Coordinates of C-alpha atoms and ligand atoms in Angstrom, one line a residue:
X1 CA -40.4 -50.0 -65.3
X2 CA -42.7 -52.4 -67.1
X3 CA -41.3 -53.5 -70.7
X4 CA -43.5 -52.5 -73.4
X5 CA -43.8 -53.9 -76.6
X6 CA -40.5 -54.2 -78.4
X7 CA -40.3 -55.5 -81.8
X8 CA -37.1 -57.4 -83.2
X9 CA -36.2 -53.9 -84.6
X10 CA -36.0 -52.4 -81.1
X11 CA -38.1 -50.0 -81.2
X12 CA -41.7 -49.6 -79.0
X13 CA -44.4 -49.9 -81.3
X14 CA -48.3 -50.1 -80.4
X15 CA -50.2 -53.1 -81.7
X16 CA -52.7 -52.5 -85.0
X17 CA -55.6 -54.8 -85.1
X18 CA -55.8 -56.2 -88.5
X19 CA -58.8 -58.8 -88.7
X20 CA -61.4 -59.7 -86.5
X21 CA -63.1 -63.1 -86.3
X22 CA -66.6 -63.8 -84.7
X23 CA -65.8 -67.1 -82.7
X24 CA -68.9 -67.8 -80.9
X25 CA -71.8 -65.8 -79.6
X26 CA -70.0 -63.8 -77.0
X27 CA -66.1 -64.2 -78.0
X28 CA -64.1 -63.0 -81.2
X29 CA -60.5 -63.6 -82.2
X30 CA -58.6 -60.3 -82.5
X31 CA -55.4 -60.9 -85.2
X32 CA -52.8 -58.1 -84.8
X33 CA -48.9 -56.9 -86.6
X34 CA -46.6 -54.3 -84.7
X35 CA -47.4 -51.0 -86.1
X36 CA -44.1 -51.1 -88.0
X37 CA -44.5 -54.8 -89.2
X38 CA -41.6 -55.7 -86.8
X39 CA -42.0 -59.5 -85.3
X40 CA -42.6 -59.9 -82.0
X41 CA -40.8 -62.0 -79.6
X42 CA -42.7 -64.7 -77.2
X43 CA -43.0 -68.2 -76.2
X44 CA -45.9 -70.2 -77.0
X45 CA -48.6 -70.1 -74.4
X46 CA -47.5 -66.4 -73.0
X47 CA -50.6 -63.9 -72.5
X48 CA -49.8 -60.2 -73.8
X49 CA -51.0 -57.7 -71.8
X50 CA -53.1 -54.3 -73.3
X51 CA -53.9 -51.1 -72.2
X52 CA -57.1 -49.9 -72.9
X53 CA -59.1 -46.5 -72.5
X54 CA -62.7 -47.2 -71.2
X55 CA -64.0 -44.1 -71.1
X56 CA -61.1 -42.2 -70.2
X57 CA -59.8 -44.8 -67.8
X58 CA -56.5 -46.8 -68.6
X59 CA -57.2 -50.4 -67.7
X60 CA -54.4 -53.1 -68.3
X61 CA -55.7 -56.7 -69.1
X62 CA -53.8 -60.1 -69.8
X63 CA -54.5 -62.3 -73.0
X64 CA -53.3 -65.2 -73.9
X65 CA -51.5 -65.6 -77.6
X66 CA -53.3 -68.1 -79.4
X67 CA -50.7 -68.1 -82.3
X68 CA -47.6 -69.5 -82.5
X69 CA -43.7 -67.7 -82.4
X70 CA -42.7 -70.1 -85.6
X71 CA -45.4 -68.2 -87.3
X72 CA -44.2 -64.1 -86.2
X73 CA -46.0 -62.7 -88.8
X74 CA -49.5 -62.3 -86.6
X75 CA -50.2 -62.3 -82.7
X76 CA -53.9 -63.5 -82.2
X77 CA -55.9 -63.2 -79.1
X78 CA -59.3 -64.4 -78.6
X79 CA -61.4 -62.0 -76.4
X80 CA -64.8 -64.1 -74.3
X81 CA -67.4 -61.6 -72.9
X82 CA -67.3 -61.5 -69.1
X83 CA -70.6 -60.0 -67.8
X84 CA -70.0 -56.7 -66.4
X85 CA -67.0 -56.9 -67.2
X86 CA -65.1 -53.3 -68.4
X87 CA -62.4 -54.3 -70.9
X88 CA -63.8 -57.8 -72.0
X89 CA -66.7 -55.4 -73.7
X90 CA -65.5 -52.8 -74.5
X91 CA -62.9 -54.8 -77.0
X92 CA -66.0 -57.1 -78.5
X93 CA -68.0 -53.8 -78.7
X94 CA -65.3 -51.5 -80.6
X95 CA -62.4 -52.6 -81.6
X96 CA -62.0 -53.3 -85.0
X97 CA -59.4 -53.8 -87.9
X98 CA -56.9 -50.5 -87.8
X99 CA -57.3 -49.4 -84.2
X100 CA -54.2 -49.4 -82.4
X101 CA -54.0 -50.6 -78.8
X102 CA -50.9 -49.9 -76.3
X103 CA -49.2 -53.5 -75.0
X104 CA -46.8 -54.6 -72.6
X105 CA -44.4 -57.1 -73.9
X106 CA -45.8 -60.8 -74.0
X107 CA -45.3 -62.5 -70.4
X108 CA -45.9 -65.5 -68.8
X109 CA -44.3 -69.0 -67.1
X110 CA -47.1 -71.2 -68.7
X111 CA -45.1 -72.0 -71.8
X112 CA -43.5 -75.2 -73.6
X113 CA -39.9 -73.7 -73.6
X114 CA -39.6 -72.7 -69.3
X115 CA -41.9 -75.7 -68.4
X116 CA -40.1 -79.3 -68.4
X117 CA -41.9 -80.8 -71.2
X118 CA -42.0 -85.2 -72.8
X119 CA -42.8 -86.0 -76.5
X120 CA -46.2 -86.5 -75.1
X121 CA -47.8 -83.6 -74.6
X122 CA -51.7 -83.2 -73.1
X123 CA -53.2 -80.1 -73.4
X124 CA -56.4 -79.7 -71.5
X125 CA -58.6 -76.8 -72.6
X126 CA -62.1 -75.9 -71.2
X127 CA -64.1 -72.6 -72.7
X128 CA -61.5 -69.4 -73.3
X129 CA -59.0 -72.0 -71.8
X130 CA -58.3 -72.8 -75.0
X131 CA -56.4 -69.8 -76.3
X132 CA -52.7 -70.5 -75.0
X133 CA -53.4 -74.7 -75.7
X134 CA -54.2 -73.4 -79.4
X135 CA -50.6 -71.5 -79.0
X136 CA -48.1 -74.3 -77.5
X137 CA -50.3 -76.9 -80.2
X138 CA -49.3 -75.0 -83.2
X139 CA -45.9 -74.7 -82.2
X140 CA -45.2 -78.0 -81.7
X141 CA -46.7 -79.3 -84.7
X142 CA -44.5 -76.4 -86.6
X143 CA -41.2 -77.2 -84.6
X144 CA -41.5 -80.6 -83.6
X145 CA -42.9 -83.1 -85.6
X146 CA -42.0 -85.9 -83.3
X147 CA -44.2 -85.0 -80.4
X148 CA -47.5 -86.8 -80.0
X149 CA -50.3 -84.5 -79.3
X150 CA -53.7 -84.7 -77.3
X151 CA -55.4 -82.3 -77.2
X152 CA -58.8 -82.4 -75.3
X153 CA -61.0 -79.9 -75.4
X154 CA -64.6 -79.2 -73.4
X155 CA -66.9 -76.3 -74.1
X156 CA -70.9 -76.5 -73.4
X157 CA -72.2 -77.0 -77.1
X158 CA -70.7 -76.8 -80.7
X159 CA -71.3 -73.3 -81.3
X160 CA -69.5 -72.7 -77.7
X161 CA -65.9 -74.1 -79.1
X162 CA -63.4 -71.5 -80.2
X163 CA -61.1 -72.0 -83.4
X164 CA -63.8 -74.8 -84.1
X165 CA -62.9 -74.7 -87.5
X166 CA -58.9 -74.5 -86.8
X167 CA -58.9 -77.5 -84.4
X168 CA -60.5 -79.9 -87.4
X169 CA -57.9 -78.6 -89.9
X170 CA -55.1 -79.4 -87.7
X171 CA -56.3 -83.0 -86.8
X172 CA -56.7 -84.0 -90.2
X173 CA -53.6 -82.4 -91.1
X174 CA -51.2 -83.8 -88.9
X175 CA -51.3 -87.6 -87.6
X176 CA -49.8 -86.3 -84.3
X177 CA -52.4 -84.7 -82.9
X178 CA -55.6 -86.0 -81.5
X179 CA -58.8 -84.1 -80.7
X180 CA -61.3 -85.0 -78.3
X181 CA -64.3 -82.4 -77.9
X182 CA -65.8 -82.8 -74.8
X183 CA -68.9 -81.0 -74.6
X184 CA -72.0 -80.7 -72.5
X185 CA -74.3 -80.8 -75.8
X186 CA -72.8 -83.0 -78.4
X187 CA -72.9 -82.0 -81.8
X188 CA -71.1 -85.0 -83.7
X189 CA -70.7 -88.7 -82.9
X190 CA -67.2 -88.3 -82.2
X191 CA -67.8 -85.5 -79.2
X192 CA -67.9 -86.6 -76.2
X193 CA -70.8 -86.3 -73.5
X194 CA -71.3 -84.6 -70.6
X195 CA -68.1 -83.3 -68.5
X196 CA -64.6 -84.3 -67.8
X197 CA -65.4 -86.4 -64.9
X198 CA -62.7 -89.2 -63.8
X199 CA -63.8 -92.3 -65.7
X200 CA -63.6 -90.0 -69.0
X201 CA -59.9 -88.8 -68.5
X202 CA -59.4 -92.4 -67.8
X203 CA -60.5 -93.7 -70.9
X204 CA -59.1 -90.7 -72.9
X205 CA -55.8 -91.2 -71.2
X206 CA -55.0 -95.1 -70.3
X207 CA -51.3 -94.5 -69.9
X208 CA -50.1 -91.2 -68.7
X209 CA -46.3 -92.5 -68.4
X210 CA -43.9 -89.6 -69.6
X211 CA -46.8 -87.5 -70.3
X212 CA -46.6 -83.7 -69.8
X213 CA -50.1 -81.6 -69.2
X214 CA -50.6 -78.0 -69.6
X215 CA -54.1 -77.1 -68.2
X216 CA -56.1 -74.0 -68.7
X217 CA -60.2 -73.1 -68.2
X218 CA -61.8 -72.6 -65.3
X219 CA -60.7 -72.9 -61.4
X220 CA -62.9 -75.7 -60.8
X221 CA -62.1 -77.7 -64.2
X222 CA -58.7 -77.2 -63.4
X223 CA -58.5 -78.5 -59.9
X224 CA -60.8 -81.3 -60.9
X225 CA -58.2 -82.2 -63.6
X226 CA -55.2 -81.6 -61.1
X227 CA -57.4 -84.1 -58.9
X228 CA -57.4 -86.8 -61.6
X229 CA -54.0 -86.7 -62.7
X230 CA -52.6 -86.8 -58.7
X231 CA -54.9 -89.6 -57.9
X232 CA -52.8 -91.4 -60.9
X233 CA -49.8 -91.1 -59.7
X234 CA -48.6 -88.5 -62.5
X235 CA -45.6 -86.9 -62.2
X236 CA -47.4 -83.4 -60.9
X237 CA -43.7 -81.7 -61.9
X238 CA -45.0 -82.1 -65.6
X239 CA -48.3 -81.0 -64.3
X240 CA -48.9 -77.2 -65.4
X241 CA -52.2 -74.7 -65.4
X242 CA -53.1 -71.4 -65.8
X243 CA -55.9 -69.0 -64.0
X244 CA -57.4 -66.3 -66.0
X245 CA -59.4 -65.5 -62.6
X246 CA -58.0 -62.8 -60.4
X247 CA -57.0 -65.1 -57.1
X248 CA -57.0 -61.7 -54.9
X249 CA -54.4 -62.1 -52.0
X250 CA -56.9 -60.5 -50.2
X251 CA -59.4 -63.2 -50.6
X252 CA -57.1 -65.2 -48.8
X253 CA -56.0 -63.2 -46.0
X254 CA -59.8 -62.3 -45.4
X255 CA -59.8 -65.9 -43.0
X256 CA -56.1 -65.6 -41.9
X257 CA -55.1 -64.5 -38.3
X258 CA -54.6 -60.3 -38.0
X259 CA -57.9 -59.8 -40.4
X260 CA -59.9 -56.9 -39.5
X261 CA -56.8 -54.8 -38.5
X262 CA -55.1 -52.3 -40.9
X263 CA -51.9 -50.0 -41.3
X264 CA -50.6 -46.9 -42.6
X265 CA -49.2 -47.4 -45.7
X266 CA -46.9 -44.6 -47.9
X267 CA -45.2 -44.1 -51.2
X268 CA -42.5 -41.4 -50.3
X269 CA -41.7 -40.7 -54.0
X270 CA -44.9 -39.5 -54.8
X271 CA -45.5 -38.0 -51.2
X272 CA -48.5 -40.2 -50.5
X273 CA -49.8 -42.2 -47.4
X274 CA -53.0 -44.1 -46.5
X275 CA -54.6 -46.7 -45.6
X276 CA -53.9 -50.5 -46.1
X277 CA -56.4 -53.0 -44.6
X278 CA -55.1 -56.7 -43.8
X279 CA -58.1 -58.4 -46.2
X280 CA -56.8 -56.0 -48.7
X281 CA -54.2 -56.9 -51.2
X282 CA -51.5 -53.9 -51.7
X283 CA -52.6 -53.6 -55.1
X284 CA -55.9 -52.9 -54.4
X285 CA -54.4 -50.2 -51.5
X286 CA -52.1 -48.2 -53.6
X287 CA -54.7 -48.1 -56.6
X288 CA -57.2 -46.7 -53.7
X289 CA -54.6 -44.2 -52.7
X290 CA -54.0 -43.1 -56.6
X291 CA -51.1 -44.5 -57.0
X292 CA -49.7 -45.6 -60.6
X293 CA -49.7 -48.9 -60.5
X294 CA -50.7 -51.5 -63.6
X295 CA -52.2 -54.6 -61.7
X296 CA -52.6 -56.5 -65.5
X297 CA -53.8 -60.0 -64.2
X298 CA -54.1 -59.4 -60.6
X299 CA -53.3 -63.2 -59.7
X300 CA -49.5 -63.1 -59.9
X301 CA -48.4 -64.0 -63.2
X302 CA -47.7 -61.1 -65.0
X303 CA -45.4 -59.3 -63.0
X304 CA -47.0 -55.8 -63.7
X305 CA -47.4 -55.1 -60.2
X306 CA -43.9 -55.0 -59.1
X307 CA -42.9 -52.8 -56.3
X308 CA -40.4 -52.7 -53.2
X309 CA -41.4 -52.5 -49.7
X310 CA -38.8 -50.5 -48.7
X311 CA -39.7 -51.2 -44.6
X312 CA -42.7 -53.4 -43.4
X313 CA -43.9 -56.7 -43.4
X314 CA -46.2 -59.0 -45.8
X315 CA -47.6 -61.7 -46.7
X316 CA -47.1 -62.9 -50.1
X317 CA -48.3 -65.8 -51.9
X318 CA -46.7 -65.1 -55.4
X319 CA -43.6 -64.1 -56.4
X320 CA -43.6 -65.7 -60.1
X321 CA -41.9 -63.7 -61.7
X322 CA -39.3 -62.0 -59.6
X323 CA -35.4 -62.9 -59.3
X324 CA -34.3 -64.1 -56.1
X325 CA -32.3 -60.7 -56.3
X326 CA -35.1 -58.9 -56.7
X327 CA -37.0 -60.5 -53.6
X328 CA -34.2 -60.4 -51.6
X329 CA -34.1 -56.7 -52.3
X330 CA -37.6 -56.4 -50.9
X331 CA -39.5 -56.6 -54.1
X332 CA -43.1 -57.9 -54.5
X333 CA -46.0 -57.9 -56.2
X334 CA -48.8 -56.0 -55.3
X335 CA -51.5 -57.9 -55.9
X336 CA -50.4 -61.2 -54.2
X337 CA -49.3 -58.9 -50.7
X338 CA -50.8 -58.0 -47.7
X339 CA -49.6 -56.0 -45.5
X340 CA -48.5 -57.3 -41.6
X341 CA -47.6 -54.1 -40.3
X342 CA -47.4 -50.1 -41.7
X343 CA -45.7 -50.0 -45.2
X344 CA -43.2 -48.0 -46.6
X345 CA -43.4 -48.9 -50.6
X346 CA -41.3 -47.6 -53.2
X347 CA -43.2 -47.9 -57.2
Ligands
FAD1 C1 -52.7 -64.9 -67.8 C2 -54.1 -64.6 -68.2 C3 -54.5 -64.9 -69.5 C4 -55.8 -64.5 -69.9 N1 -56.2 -64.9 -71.2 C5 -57.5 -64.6 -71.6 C6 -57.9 -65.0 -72.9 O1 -57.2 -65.6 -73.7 N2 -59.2 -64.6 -73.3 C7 -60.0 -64.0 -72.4 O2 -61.2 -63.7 -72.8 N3 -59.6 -63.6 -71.1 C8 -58.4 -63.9 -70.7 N4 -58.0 -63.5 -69.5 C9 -58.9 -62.8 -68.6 C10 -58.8 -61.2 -69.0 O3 -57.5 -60.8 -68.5 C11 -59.8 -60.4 -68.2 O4 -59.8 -60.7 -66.9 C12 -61.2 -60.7 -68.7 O5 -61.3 -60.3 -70.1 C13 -62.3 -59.9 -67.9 O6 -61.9 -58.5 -67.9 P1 -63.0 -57.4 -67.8 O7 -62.3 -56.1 -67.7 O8 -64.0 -57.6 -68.9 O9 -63.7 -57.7 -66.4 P2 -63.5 -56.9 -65.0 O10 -64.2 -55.6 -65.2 O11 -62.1 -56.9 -64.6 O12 -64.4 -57.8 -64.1 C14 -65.8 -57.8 -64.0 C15 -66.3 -58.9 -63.1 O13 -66.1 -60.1 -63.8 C16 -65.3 -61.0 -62.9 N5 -64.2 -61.6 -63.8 C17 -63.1 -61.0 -64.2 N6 -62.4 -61.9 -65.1 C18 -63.2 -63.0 -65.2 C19 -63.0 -64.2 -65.9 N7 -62.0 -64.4 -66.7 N8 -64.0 -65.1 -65.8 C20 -65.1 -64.9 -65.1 N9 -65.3 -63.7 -64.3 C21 -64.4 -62.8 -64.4 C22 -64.6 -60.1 -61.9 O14 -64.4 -60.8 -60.7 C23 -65.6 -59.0 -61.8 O15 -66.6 -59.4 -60.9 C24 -56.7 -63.8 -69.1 C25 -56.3 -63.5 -67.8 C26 -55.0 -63.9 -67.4 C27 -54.5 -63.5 -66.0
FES2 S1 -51.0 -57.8 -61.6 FE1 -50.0 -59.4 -62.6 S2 -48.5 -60.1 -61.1 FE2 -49.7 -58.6 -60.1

């Protein structure tokens, strides 16, 4: 069973928005407290997945804490508008200071305390990227005073950069950390123009000895930045990003040999069988067949989607957060499988 939410009293308790901050035209910062006050445990740069009602539907989504554990008082998200998009609109269009909103407890590998970390930390942000940067920044500032800080940040304009206001106060408050504001429109002399293309990172980052690098925006920012730092010669084991895409297993099996062909696929404990197609991740199946399943971040992080294939084969190209017990038990997750041959899953 998914954890939910427990606070250091032990007990499950929903999540009570308590302030709302308008962060730019189409994203807000949500602040929250545990309904009973009760601090919450979680390691800066962990996402905290909600589950919300959109019009009678329970969707789960993953957000990334943009406050700090040294601080347990508050949890903060900040929420970007995603055209179309069900959750990401419904929060920016409703949810104010006293609703309550179901969470599972905070998750997530792209942290300071499970990743190998230096004294020289570079956190690159682009856009919403920003949110679990802002979390493992103000933690380290708060815990370790010693480590030096650079924190480089891209957006398109001035009025496109989150926690504008927060990023200032820190670098004038602490000697440790540097900001760099990359952005397509400058707004002040010291922003930088244009995009973080090679030569920039170059000249932002001269020595990159003993450095460690947590990445988050885009795919395309982050694989450009991946590019830069291999082409270096970094140290890619200090190297660490995070997606807030959904990287579908399916996508990926749509080229691979087998696609086209499907399977039966059944959930004995809830006396249910269907269809699994080999471009379709077993997420995506079992949700078609009604299943309940939470797929939170659909791209392998969150661990939400755990299941067991109790006969079959897949292909898997996650399996973050599962114990080698677990796997060699025959537990997956759904939405980074596809099936090889007819499935026998157990939720
Ligand atoms: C680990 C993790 C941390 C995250 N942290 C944050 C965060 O701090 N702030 C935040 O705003 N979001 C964050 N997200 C993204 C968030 O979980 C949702 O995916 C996002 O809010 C869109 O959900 P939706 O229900 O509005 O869109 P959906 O209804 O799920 O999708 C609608 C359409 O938009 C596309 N889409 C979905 N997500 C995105 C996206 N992120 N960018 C562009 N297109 C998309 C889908 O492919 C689909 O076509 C995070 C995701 C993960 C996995
Ligand atoms: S939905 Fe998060 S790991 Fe599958």
């Amino acid at each position: 069973m998914t954890p939910q939410i427990q606070t250091a009293s032990g007990a499950t308790a929903p999540l009570v928005c308590r302030d709302r901050v308008e962060e730019t035209a189409d994203a807000a910062t949500f602040v929250f407290t545990a309904a009973d006050a009760a601090p919450i445990a979680y390691k800066a740069g962990q996402f905290i997945v909600f589950c919300v009602d959109v019009d009678g539907q329970k969707l789960h989504r993953a957000y990334s804490l943009s406050s700090t554990p040294s601080r347990p008082e508050n949890l903060t998200i900040t929420v970007k508008r995603v055209p179309g998009g069900q959750v990401s609109n419904h929060l920016l269009d409703h949810l104010r200071p006293g609703h309550a909103l179901a969470a599972l407890a905070p998750a997530g590998d792209f942290n300071v305390v499970d990743r190998p970390s230096t004294g020289h930390v570079v956190l690159l942000s682009a856009g919403c990227g920003i949110t679990p940067c802002l979390s493992i920044a103000r933690w380290l500032l708060d815990t370790s005073p010693a480590t030096s800080i650079d924190f480089i940040h891209s957006a398109r304009s001035g009025d496109d950069v989150i926690a504008a206001a927060e990023l200032d106060r820190l670098h004038a408050a602490h000697a440790n950390f540097r900001l760099t504001r990359v952005l397509e429109q400058p707004a002040r002399a010291s922003d930088r123009a244009g995009l973080l293309a090679r030569p920039l990172f170059d000249q932002l980052l001269p020595d990159l000895h003993g450095r460690t690098i947590f990445c988050c925006g885009p795919q395309p920012y982050m694989d450009a930045v991946r590019a830069f730092a291999d082409e270096r010669g970094f140290d890619m084991g200090y190297f660490h990003c995070e997606s807030f895409a959904a990287t579908s297993a399916a996508r990926a099996a749509q080229t691979s040999a087998g696609a086209g062909q499907s399977y039966t696929l059944s959930a004995p404990t809830f006396a249910k069988s269907g269809e699994i197609a080999s471009t379709q991740s077993l997420l995506e199946a079992l949700e078609s067949a009604g299943l309940p399943i939470i797929g939170a971040c659909r791209s392998g992080v969150c661990g939400s989607c755990k299941c067991r294939v109790v006969s079959g084969e897949v292909t898997t190209t996650s399996s973050a957060t599962l114990s080698g017990e677990e796997i060699d038990s025959g537990y997956v997750l759904a939405c980074s499988s596809t099936a090889r041959s007819d499935l026998v899953v157990d939720l």
